[in-house]
Amino acid sequence: MTTHTPDTSTVGASTTATVPLFVNRAEVRVAADPETVYALVTDLGRSGEWSPECTGGAWIGEPAQVGSVFRGENYRAEDVVGWAPLIRGEWTTEAEVVVARQDREFRWAMRDKETGRTQLSVWGFVVAPEGDGSVLAHEFQMDEPTEGIRKITKDMGEQGRSRFIVEWGEKIQGDLVATLDRIKEILEKR
C-alpha cells in the first residue's frame, strides 16, 4: 500500500514566502532488496515506465553520479491544473544529480533553462531495507519559486498564486503516489 504524507504547512503560501514552497513525500513497501530498487530508480532513462510526466530521456555523460546531468523528455496534458498557464504538450528539462548514496538515496535538482544552474527544486528517492524487502520513498522539495513557477504566477494576484500553489502541490503529491505504485508493480513482476 502506498502512503503519502504531504506537508500542509505551505498550503496557501505565497510565492514570496521564506518557508519551502513545496514539501511532498510518499512511500511504499516493495518486495525487492535495496540494491535492486536503487538500480531501477537511478535508471532515469526508464522514467517513462513510471512517471506521470517524464516520458524518458538520456544521460549527458556518466549516468547516476553526483554532477551527472539528465535531459528529460516530458509531456503534460491540457487538463493538468487547466486554468493555469503551464507548459502543455512536450518539453525537455535538465536535471543534475546532487546526491547518489549507493542503495540508499538518489536526488536530482532541476536546472534553470537560461543559466544552467541548479535550482532549489529537488526530486529524490530514499531506499531503506525492511524485512525481506524495502521501503521506497519518493520526495520533492522546492525551497523557493523556480524560473518556471515565477513565469506561471507572474500575472496572478495573491489569491491566484495561493490557489495555484495548493493545486500544484496536490498534483505533485498525486504524481509521487502514482510513480511509486508503478515502480512497485515493475519491481514485483520480476
Short mmCIF file of C-alpha atoms in Angstrom, two decimals:
data_model
loop_
_atom_site.label_atom_id
_atom_site.label_comp_id
_atom_site.label_asym_id
_atom_site.label_seq_id
_atom_site.Cartn_x
_atom_site.Cartn_y
_atom_site.Cartn_z
CA MET A 1 0.00 0.00 0.00
CA THR A 2 1.30 3.43 -0.90
CA THR A 3 1.13 6.03 1.83
CA HIS A 4 1.62 9.71 1.44
CA THR A 5 2.44 12.37 3.96
CA PRO A 6 2.01 15.79 2.39
CA ASP A 7 3.35 18.77 4.28
CA THR A 8 0.39 21.10 4.54
CA SER A 9 2.36 23.86 6.25
CA THR A 10 2.68 25.69 2.92
CA VAL A 11 -0.98 25.47 1.89
CA GLY A 12 -1.97 28.92 0.78
CA ALA A 13 1.62 30.11 0.83
CA SER A 14 2.63 32.94 -1.44
CA THR A 15 5.37 32.54 -4.00
CA THR A 16 7.45 35.01 -1.99
CA ALA A 17 7.30 33.06 1.29
CA THR A 18 10.50 32.14 3.12
CA VAL A 19 9.32 28.63 4.04
CA PRO A 20 9.70 25.90 1.41
CA LEU A 21 7.10 26.33 -1.30
CA PHE A 22 6.54 22.57 -1.65
CA VAL A 23 7.46 19.64 0.57
CA ASN A 24 5.98 16.36 -0.63
CA ARG A 25 6.69 12.74 0.24
CA ALA A 26 5.11 9.36 -0.43
CA GLU A 27 6.37 5.88 0.39
CA VAL A 28 5.62 2.27 -0.41
CA ARG A 29 6.87 -1.13 0.73
CA VAL A 30 8.25 -3.26 -2.10
CA ALA A 31 9.21 -6.93 -2.27
CA ALA A 32 12.73 -6.23 -3.53
CA ASP A 33 16.10 -5.66 -1.89
CA PRO A 34 17.55 -2.12 -1.69
CA GLU A 35 20.17 -2.86 -4.37
CA THR A 36 17.51 -3.84 -6.91
CA VAL A 37 15.31 -0.87 -6.01
CA TYR A 38 18.20 1.60 -6.24
CA ALA A 39 19.34 0.21 -9.59
CA LEU A 40 15.86 0.77 -11.02
CA VAL A 41 15.16 4.26 -9.69
CA THR A 42 18.58 5.58 -10.75
CA ASP A 43 17.94 4.43 -14.33
CA LEU A 44 16.21 7.70 -15.23
CA GLY A 45 16.09 6.74 -18.90
CA ARG A 46 13.33 4.33 -17.88
CA SER A 47 11.31 7.08 -16.17
CA GLY A 48 8.63 6.81 -18.82
CA GLU A 49 7.69 3.46 -17.30
CA TRP A 50 6.64 5.07 -14.02
CA SER A 51 6.46 8.86 -14.22
CA PRO A 52 3.18 10.65 -14.95
CA GLU A 53 5.12 13.36 -16.87
CA CYS A 54 8.65 12.26 -17.74
CA THR A 55 8.44 10.06 -20.83
CA GLY A 56 12.16 9.22 -20.90
CA GLY A 57 15.40 10.93 -21.72
CA ALA A 58 19.14 10.41 -21.76
CA TRP A 59 22.18 11.00 -19.60
CA ILE A 60 24.66 13.63 -20.69
CA GLY A 61 27.92 11.99 -19.63
CA GLU A 62 28.29 9.40 -16.88
CA PRO A 63 24.91 8.19 -15.57
CA ALA A 64 23.64 8.41 -11.99
CA GLN A 65 26.71 10.05 -10.40
CA VAL A 66 26.80 13.32 -8.45
CA GLY A 67 27.21 16.06 -11.04
CA SER A 68 25.74 13.96 -13.86
CA VAL A 69 23.09 15.65 -15.99
CA PHE A 70 19.92 14.00 -17.27
CA ARG A 71 17.98 15.53 -20.15
CA GLY A 72 14.37 14.55 -19.61
CA GLU A 73 11.61 14.37 -22.18
CA ASN A 74 8.23 15.28 -20.74
CA TYR A 75 4.57 15.51 -21.61
CA ARG A 76 1.74 17.30 -19.79
CA ALA A 77 -1.95 17.05 -20.71
CA GLU A 78 -4.19 20.09 -21.18
CA ASP A 79 -6.32 19.32 -18.11
CA VAL A 80 -3.49 19.41 -15.51
CA VAL A 81 -4.31 22.48 -13.38
CA GLY A 82 -6.08 23.50 -16.57
CA TRP A 83 -6.73 27.14 -15.65
CA ALA A 84 -3.04 27.97 -15.07
CA PRO A 85 -0.59 28.98 -17.83
CA LEU A 86 1.54 25.82 -17.65
CA ILE A 87 3.69 24.25 -20.34
CA ARG A 88 1.45 21.81 -22.22
CA GLY A 89 2.36 19.01 -24.58
CA GLU A 90 6.02 18.04 -24.95
CA TRP A 91 9.06 19.80 -23.49
CA THR A 92 12.54 18.98 -22.19
CA THR A 93 14.24 19.62 -18.88
CA GLU A 94 17.72 19.13 -17.49
CA ALA A 95 18.42 17.87 -14.00
CA GLU A 96 21.70 17.42 -12.15
CA VAL A 97 22.33 14.62 -9.68
CA VAL A 98 23.07 16.15 -6.27
CA VAL A 99 23.04 13.02 -4.05
CA ALA A 100 23.93 9.45 -5.04
CA ARG A 101 24.37 7.24 -1.98
CA GLN A 102 24.55 3.68 -3.32
CA ASP A 103 21.46 1.62 -2.48
CA ARG A 104 20.13 4.35 -0.13
CA GLU A 105 19.44 7.78 -1.61
CA PHE A 106 19.30 9.42 -5.04
CA ARG A 107 18.36 13.07 -5.63
CA TRP A 108 18.43 15.43 -8.57
CA ALA A 109 17.93 19.20 -8.83
CA MET A 110 16.22 20.84 -11.76
CA ARG A 111 18.43 23.19 -13.77
CA ASP A 112 17.47 26.71 -14.80
CA LYS A 113 16.97 26.74 -18.59
CA GLU A 114 18.63 30.13 -19.01
CA THR A 115 21.66 29.79 -16.71
CA GLY A 116 22.08 26.02 -16.37
CA ARG A 117 22.45 26.41 -12.60
CA THR A 118 20.70 24.02 -10.27
CA GLN A 119 17.56 25.37 -8.64
CA LEU A 120 16.19 24.66 -5.18
CA SER A 121 13.77 22.21 -6.78
CA VAL A 122 14.89 18.72 -5.80
CA TRP A 123 13.33 15.33 -6.50
CA GLY A 124 14.58 12.13 -4.94
CA PHE A 125 14.22 8.56 -3.86
CA VAL A 126 15.19 7.14 -0.47
CA VAL A 127 15.50 3.37 -0.04
CA ALA A 128 15.58 1.55 3.30
CA PRO A 129 15.71 -2.18 3.98
CA GLU A 130 12.67 -3.65 5.71
CA GLY A 131 12.38 -7.36 6.39
CA ASP A 132 12.90 -9.23 3.14
CA GLY A 133 12.12 -6.13 1.06
CA SER A 134 12.49 -2.37 1.13
CA VAL A 135 10.61 0.82 1.81
CA LEU A 136 10.91 3.26 -1.08
CA ALA A 137 10.13 6.93 -0.53
CA HIS A 138 9.74 9.47 -3.31
CA GLU A 139 10.25 13.09 -2.28
CA PHE A 140 10.04 16.57 -3.75
CA GLN A 141 11.03 19.88 -2.21
CA MET A 142 11.07 23.34 -3.73
CA ASP A 143 12.54 25.88 -1.35
CA GLU A 144 11.77 28.95 -3.44
CA PRO A 145 9.97 29.70 -6.69
CA THR A 146 11.87 28.44 -9.72
CA GLU A 147 12.03 30.26 -13.05
CA GLY A 148 9.02 28.21 -14.15
CA ILE A 149 6.90 28.99 -11.09
CA ARG A 150 7.75 32.69 -11.41
CA LYS A 151 6.64 32.69 -15.07
CA ILE A 152 3.42 30.81 -14.28
CA THR A 153 2.41 33.09 -11.41
CA LYS A 154 3.75 36.48 -12.59
CA ASP A 155 0.36 37.78 -13.74
CA MET A 156 -1.66 36.22 -10.91
CA GLY A 157 -2.87 38.11 -7.89
CA GLU A 158 -2.20 36.74 -4.42
CA GLN A 159 -5.41 34.67 -4.46
CA GLY A 160 -4.50 33.12 -7.82
CA ARG A 161 -0.96 32.36 -6.65
CA SER A 162 -2.27 30.73 -3.48
CA ARG A 163 -4.76 28.66 -5.47
CA PHE A 164 -2.02 27.57 -7.88
CA ILE A 165 0.37 26.58 -5.07
CA VAL A 166 -2.32 24.44 -3.39
CA GLU A 167 -3.42 22.76 -6.63
CA TRP A 168 0.14 22.22 -7.87
CA GLY A 169 1.11 20.70 -4.51
CA GLU A 170 -1.83 18.30 -4.77
CA LYS A 171 -0.80 17.40 -8.33
CA ILE A 172 2.78 16.72 -7.21
CA GLN A 173 1.57 14.55 -4.33
CA GLY A 174 -0.61 12.52 -6.69
CA ASP A 175 2.33 12.11 -9.08
CA LEU A 176 4.57 10.82 -6.27
CA VAL A 177 1.99 8.21 -5.28
CA ALA A 178 1.37 7.16 -8.91
CA THR A 179 5.12 6.88 -9.52
CA LEU A 180 5.62 4.62 -6.51
CA ASP A 181 2.67 2.43 -7.44
CA ARG A 182 4.17 1.89 -10.91
CA ILE A 183 7.68 1.24 -9.57
CA LYS A 184 6.28 -1.30 -7.11
CA GLU A 185 4.49 -3.06 -9.95
CA ILE A 186 7.69 -3.19 -12.04
CA LEU A 187 9.81 -4.48 -9.15
CA GLU A 188 7.33 -7.12 -8.06
CA LYS A 189 6.80 -8.52 -11.58
CA ARG A 190 10.39 -9.82 -11.61
#
